[in-house]
Amino acid sequence: MSNRLDLSNLLNEISLRITAYQLSQVIEYIKLLFEANQTTNLTAITDYNEALVKHIYDSLLIMTLPEFKTAKNIIDVGSGGGLPSIPLAICNPEKRMVSLEATQKKINFQNTVACKLQLINLFPIWGRAEEVAKQVDRRERYDLAIARAVAPLNILAELTIPFIKLHGYAIFYKGKEAENEILKGESAVNTLGAEIIGVQSFTLPCNYGSRVLITARKSGLTSASYPRKPGVPKKKPL
Ligand code: SAM
């Protein structure tokens, strides 16, 4: 087995600090993810170091951005097995993290993790973004909406921006395709009341690839006609 990478050292290099307790919790989360993955499809990654970089380090990169630092009430849309919501909830106990996912088995896993790791700031919700974003207590209620590996920007904008408060933000985890997605998706972002204000590129350690974080700011309320019915944003992107 190859030597285990030291997450704290990797994070120090980008000026991020986590406590020994938070480190033990993210390691426990990887263990639970790998165990549950035997029966529920949560991740294609089975190597510890690869999971540490591509899931945990990658999820935490957003902590370098000012729009994340100031947010108190966050929603992760399409969080699957809890990425990036669970590592972020572990390392930011003062922030409230709502973790929305359409597949019930995945939400059951997130609830198990929340219980075992006593994550009182993590709130897994089972539902589709198109429906949950219509609920009055969820619509335009969040300082920040985030999403990783859910859909191209022209679809994702409709699944996330309705959740954000006026003057709040969305941050999208993207890869090399970011530039193309912005070309195709910027008008959808604008239609929903937001504008793209930043694009930051990061290199993952140990040649595990790269990450681009796209930030959008909400400058107007979202029209009540969005999001459209479940499946429509994907079938007919804005
Ligand atoms: N964000 C996680 C990650 O980075 O590992 C999961 C990525 S997975 C490829 C995409 C997830 O988004 C799936 O679990 C899927 O069920 C969820 N999803 C897709 N469309 C959704 C929607 N409209 N509402 C809620 N969840 C959705």
CSV table of C-alpha atoms and ligand atoms in Angstrom, one decimal:
chain,number,residue,atom,x,y,z
A,1,MET,CA,0.0,0.0,0.0
A,2,SER,CA,1.3,3.5,-0.8
A,3,ASN,CA,2.0,5.9,2.0
A,4,ARG,CA,-1.0,7.8,3.2
A,5,LEU,CA,-1.0,11.5,2.3
A,6,ASP,CA,-1.1,14.1,5.1
A,7,LEU,CA,-4.2,16.2,4.5
A,8,SER,CA,-3.2,18.9,7.0
A,9,ASN,CA,0.1,19.5,5.2
A,10,LEU,CA,-1.6,19.7,1.8
A,11,LEU,CA,-4.1,22.2,3.2
A,12,ASN,CA,-1.4,24.3,4.9
A,13,GLU,CA,0.1,24.9,1.4
A,14,ILE,CA,-3.1,26.8,0.4
A,15,SER,CA,-3.3,28.5,3.9
A,16,LEU,CA,-6.2,26.3,5.1
A,17,ARG,CA,-6.0,24.9,8.7
A,18,ILE,CA,-8.2,22.2,10.2
A,19,THR,CA,-8.0,20.8,13.7
A,20,ALA,CA,-6.8,17.3,14.6
A,21,TYR,CA,-10.4,16.4,15.5
A,22,GLN,CA,-11.7,17.6,12.1
A,23,LEU,CA,-9.0,15.5,10.4
A,24,SER,CA,-10.1,12.4,12.3
A,25,GLN,CA,-13.7,13.1,11.3
A,26,VAL,CA,-12.9,13.4,7.6
A,27,ILE,CA,-10.8,10.2,7.7
A,28,GLU,CA,-13.8,8.5,9.4
A,29,TYR,CA,-16.1,9.8,6.7
A,30,ILE,CA,-13.9,8.3,4.0
A,31,LYS,CA,-14.1,5.0,5.8
A,32,LEU,CA,-17.9,5.1,6.0
A,33,LEU,CA,-18.1,6.1,2.4
A,34,PHE,CA,-15.9,3.2,1.3
A,35,GLU,CA,-18.0,0.8,3.5
A,36,ALA,CA,-21.3,2.0,2.2
A,37,ASN,CA,-20.0,2.0,-1.4
A,38,GLN,CA,-20.0,-1.8,-1.3
A,39,THR,CA,-23.8,-1.8,-1.5
A,40,THR,CA,-24.7,1.8,-2.6
A,41,ASN,CA,-23.1,3.5,-5.6
A,42,LEU,CA,-21.6,6.6,-4.0
A,43,THR,CA,-18.2,7.0,-5.6
A,44,ALA,CA,-16.0,5.4,-8.3
A,45,ILE,CA,-12.9,6.0,-6.2
A,46,THR,CA,-11.7,3.2,-4.0
A,47,ASP,CA,-8.1,4.3,-3.2
A,48,TYR,CA,-7.6,6.2,0.0
A,49,ASN,CA,-5.1,8.9,-1.2
A,50,GLU,CA,-7.2,9.5,-4.3
A,51,ALA,CA,-10.4,10.0,-2.2
A,52,LEU,CA,-8.4,12.3,0.2
A,53,VAL,CA,-7.4,14.6,-2.7
A,54,LYS,CA,-10.3,14.3,-5.2
A,55,HIS,CA,-13.1,14.2,-2.6
A,56,ILE,CA,-11.9,15.9,0.6
A,57,TYR,CA,-9.2,18.4,-0.5
A,58,ASP,CA,-11.2,19.2,-3.5
A,59,SER,CA,-14.4,19.9,-1.5
A,60,LEU,CA,-12.5,22.1,0.9
A,61,LEU,CA,-10.9,24.3,-1.8
A,62,ILE,CA,-13.9,26.6,-1.6
A,63,MET,CA,-12.9,27.6,1.9
A,64,THR,CA,-10.3,29.9,0.3
A,65,LEU,CA,-13.0,32.1,-1.3
A,66,PRO,CA,-14.4,35.2,0.4
A,67,GLU,CA,-17.9,34.3,-0.7
A,68,PHE,CA,-17.7,31.1,1.2
A,69,LYS,CA,-16.1,32.6,4.3
A,70,THR,CA,-18.9,35.1,4.9
A,71,ALA,CA,-21.8,32.6,4.2
A,72,LYS,CA,-23.6,31.2,7.2
A,73,ASN,CA,-26.5,29.3,5.6
A,74,ILE,CA,-25.5,27.1,2.7
A,75,ILE,CA,-27.2,24.6,0.4
A,76,ASP,CA,-25.4,21.9,-1.5
A,77,VAL,CA,-27.6,20.8,-4.5
A,78,GLY,CA,-27.2,17.2,-5.7
A,79,SER,CA,-24.8,16.2,-2.9
A,80,GLY,CA,-24.8,12.4,-3.6
A,81,GLY,CA,-22.9,10.7,-0.8
A,82,GLY,CA,-22.3,14.1,0.9
A,83,LEU,CA,-19.8,15.9,-1.4
A,84,PRO,CA,-18.8,18.7,-0.9
A,85,SER,CA,-21.4,19.1,2.0
A,86,ILE,CA,-20.0,16.7,4.6
A,87,PRO,CA,-16.3,17.7,4.5
A,88,LEU,CA,-17.4,21.3,4.6
A,89,ALA,CA,-19.8,20.7,7.5
A,90,ILE,CA,-17.0,18.9,9.4
A,91,CYS,CA,-14.5,21.7,8.9
A,92,ASN,CA,-16.9,24.6,9.4
A,93,PRO,CA,-19.1,23.7,12.4
A,94,GLU,CA,-20.3,27.3,12.7
A,95,LYS,CA,-22.0,27.2,9.3
A,96,ARG,CA,-25.4,25.6,8.6
A,97,MET,CA,-25.1,23.1,5.7
A,98,VAL,CA,-28.3,21.9,4.0
A,99,SER,CA,-27.5,18.9,1.8
A,100,LEU,CA,-30.1,18.3,-0.9
A,101,GLU,CA,-30.1,15.0,-2.9
A,102,ALA,CA,-32.7,13.3,-5.1
A,103,THR,CA,-31.8,9.7,-4.3
A,104,GLN,CA,-33.1,8.4,-1.0
A,105,LYS,CA,-30.4,5.8,-0.4
A,106,LYS,CA,-27.8,8.5,-0.6
A,107,ILE,CA,-29.7,10.7,1.9
A,108,ASN,CA,-29.9,7.6,4.2
A,109,PHE,CA,-26.2,7.3,4.0
A,110,GLN,CA,-25.7,11.1,4.8
A,111,ASN,CA,-28.0,10.8,7.8
A,112,THR,CA,-25.9,7.8,9.1
A,113,VAL,CA,-22.8,9.9,8.7
A,114,ALA,CA,-24.4,12.9,10.4
A,115,CYS,CA,-25.4,10.7,13.3
A,116,LYS,CA,-22.1,8.8,13.7
A,117,LEU,CA,-20.0,11.9,13.4
A,118,GLN,CA,-22.5,14.0,15.4
A,119,LEU,CA,-22.7,16.7,12.7
A,120,ILE,CA,-25.4,18.9,14.2
A,121,ASN,CA,-24.8,21.5,11.5
A,122,LEU,CA,-25.6,19.1,8.6
A,123,PHE,CA,-29.2,18.8,7.4
A,124,PRO,CA,-29.6,16.2,4.6
A,125,ILE,CA,-32.9,16.6,2.7
A,126,TRP,CA,-34.3,14.2,0.2
A,127,GLY,CA,-35.9,15.9,-2.8
A,128,ARG,CA,-35.5,17.3,-6.2
A,129,ALA,CA,-34.1,20.8,-6.6
A,130,GLU,CA,-37.0,21.8,-9.0
A,131,GLU,CA,-39.6,21.0,-6.2
A,132,VAL,CA,-37.7,22.0,-3.1
A,133,ALA,CA,-36.8,25.4,-4.6
A,134,LYS,CA,-40.6,26.2,-4.7
A,135,GLN,CA,-41.0,25.8,-1.0
A,136,VAL,CA,-41.4,29.2,0.7
A,137,ASP,CA,-39.0,28.3,3.5
A,138,ARG,CA,-36.3,27.2,1.1
A,139,ARG,CA,-36.7,29.7,-1.8
A,140,GLU,CA,-34.3,32.6,-1.8
A,141,ARG,CA,-33.2,31.7,1.8
A,142,TYR,CA,-29.6,30.8,1.5
A,143,ASP,CA,-26.4,32.9,1.5
A,144,LEU,CA,-24.7,30.5,-0.8
A,145,ALA,CA,-25.7,27.6,-3.1
A,146,ILE,CA,-22.9,25.1,-4.1
A,147,ALA,CA,-22.9,22.1,-6.5
A,148,ARG,CA,-20.3,19.6,-7.7
A,149,ALA,CA,-20.6,17.2,-10.6
A,150,VAL,CA,-24.4,17.6,-11.0
A,151,ALA,CA,-25.0,19.1,-14.4
A,152,PRO,CA,-23.6,21.6,-17.0
A,153,LEU,CA,-23.9,25.2,-16.0
A,154,ASN,CA,-26.9,26.0,-18.3
A,155,ILE,CA,-28.9,23.4,-16.4
A,156,LEU,CA,-27.3,23.8,-13.0
A,157,ALA,CA,-28.1,27.5,-12.8
A,158,GLU,CA,-31.8,26.7,-12.7
A,159,LEU,CA,-31.3,24.1,-10.0
A,160,THR,CA,-29.3,26.4,-7.7
A,161,ILE,CA,-29.9,30.1,-8.2
A,162,PRO,CA,-33.6,30.1,-7.0
A,163,PHE,CA,-32.4,29.0,-3.5
A,164,ILE,CA,-30.1,32.0,-3.1
A,165,LYS,CA,-31.0,35.2,-1.2
A,166,LEU,CA,-30.8,38.5,-3.1
A,167,HIS,CA,-27.0,39.5,-3.0
A,168,GLY,CA,-26.1,35.9,-2.1
A,169,TYR,CA,-23.8,33.7,-4.2
A,170,ALA,CA,-23.5,30.4,-6.0
A,171,ILE,CA,-20.2,28.6,-6.4
A,172,PHE,CA,-20.0,25.8,-9.0
A,173,TYR,CA,-17.3,23.1,-8.9
A,174,LYS,CA,-16.2,22.6,-12.5
A,175,GLY,CA,-13.2,21.1,-14.4
A,176,LYS,CA,-11.5,21.9,-17.7
A,177,GLU,CA,-14.9,22.3,-19.3
A,178,ALA,CA,-15.6,25.5,-17.3
A,179,GLU,CA,-14.9,28.0,-20.1
A,180,ASN,CA,-17.2,26.2,-22.5
A,181,GLU,CA,-19.9,25.9,-20.0
A,182,ILE,CA,-19.7,29.6,-19.2
A,183,LEU,CA,-20.1,30.4,-23.0
A,184,LYS,CA,-23.2,28.2,-23.1
A,185,GLY,CA,-24.6,28.9,-19.6
A,186,GLU,CA,-23.9,32.5,-18.8
A,187,SER,CA,-27.3,33.7,-20.3
A,188,ALA,CA,-29.1,31.1,-18.1
A,189,VAL,CA,-27.3,32.5,-15.0
A,190,ASN,CA,-28.5,36.0,-16.0
A,191,THR,CA,-32.1,34.9,-16.7
A,192,LEU,CA,-32.3,33.6,-13.2
A,193,GLY,CA,-31.1,36.9,-11.7
A,194,ALA,CA,-27.4,36.3,-11.2
A,195,GLU,CA,-24.1,37.2,-12.9
A,196,ILE,CA,-20.8,35.4,-13.0
A,197,ILE,CA,-18.2,37.4,-11.0
A,198,GLY,CA,-15.3,35.1,-10.7
A,199,VAL,CA,-13.5,32.0,-12.1
A,200,GLN,CA,-10.7,30.5,-10.0
A,201,SER,CA,-8.4,27.7,-11.1
A,202,PHE,CA,-6.7,25.2,-8.8
A,203,THR,CA,-4.2,22.4,-9.3
A,204,LEU,CA,-4.9,19.3,-7.2
A,205,PRO,CA,-1.9,17.8,-5.4
A,206,CYS,CA,-0.1,14.7,-6.6
A,207,ASN,CA,-1.2,15.0,-10.2
A,208,TYR,CA,-4.8,14.4,-9.4
A,209,GLY,CA,-5.9,17.0,-12.0
A,210,SER,CA,-7.4,20.4,-11.7
A,211,ARG,CA,-10.5,22.2,-10.4
A,212,VAL,CA,-12.2,25.4,-11.5
A,213,LEU,CA,-14.6,27.2,-9.1
A,214,ILE,CA,-17.1,29.5,-10.9
A,215,THR,CA,-18.7,32.2,-8.6
A,216,ALA,CA,-22.0,33.9,-9.4
A,217,ARG,CA,-23.7,36.7,-7.5
A,218,LYS,CA,-27.5,37.2,-7.3
A,219,SER,CA,-28.4,40.7,-8.2
A,220,GLY,CA,-32.1,40.3,-8.8
A,221,LEU,CA,-34.9,38.0,-7.6
A,222,THR,CA,-35.6,34.9,-9.6
A,223,SER,CA,-38.8,34.9,-11.6
A,224,ALA,CA,-41.5,32.7,-10.0
A,225,SER,CA,-41.6,30.6,-13.3
A,226,TYR,CA,-38.2,29.0,-12.3
A,227,PRO,CA,-37.3,26.4,-11.7
A,228,ARG,CA,-39.5,24.6,-14.1
A,229,LYS,CA,-41.1,21.2,-13.4
A,230,PRO,CA,-38.7,18.3,-12.6
A,231,GLY,CA,-36.8,17.2,-15.6
A,232,VAL,CA,-37.6,20.3,-17.7
A,233,PRO,CA,-34.3,22.1,-16.9
A,234,LYS,CA,-32.4,19.1,-18.2
A,235,LYS,CA,-34.6,18.5,-21.2
A,236,LYS,CA,-34.8,22.1,-22.3
A,237,PRO,CA,-31.9,24.1,-20.8
A,238,LEU,CA,-32.3,27.8,-20.7
B,1,SAM,N1,-22.1,16.2,-5.6
B,1,SAM,C1,-21.7,14.8,-5.4
B,1,SAM,C2,-20.3,14.6,-5.7
B,1,SAM,O1,-19.6,15.5,-6.1
B,1,SAM,O2,-19.8,13.4,-5.5
B,1,SAM,C3,-22.6,13.9,-6.3
B,1,SAM,C4,-22.4,14.0,-7.7
B,1,SAM,S1,-23.5,12.9,-8.6
B,1,SAM,C5,-22.6,12.7,-10.1
B,1,SAM,C6,-24.9,13.9,-9.0
B,1,SAM,C7,-26.0,13.8,-8.0
B,1,SAM,O3,-26.9,14.9,-8.2
B,1,SAM,C8,-26.7,12.5,-8.0
B,1,SAM,O4,-26.6,11.9,-6.7
B,1,SAM,C9,-28.1,12.9,-8.3
B,1,SAM,O5,-29.1,12.1,-7.7
B,1,SAM,C10,-28.2,14.4,-7.9
B,1,SAM,N2,-29.2,15.2,-8.6
B,1,SAM,C11,-29.2,15.3,-10.0
B,1,SAM,N3,-30.3,16.1,-10.3
B,1,SAM,C12,-30.8,16.5,-9.1
B,1,SAM,C13,-32.0,17.4,-8.8
B,1,SAM,N4,-32.7,17.9,-9.8
B,1,SAM,N5,-32.3,17.5,-7.5
B,1,SAM,C14,-31.6,16.9,-6.5
B,1,SAM,N6,-30.5,16.1,-6.8
B,1,SAM,C15,-30.1,15.9,-8.1
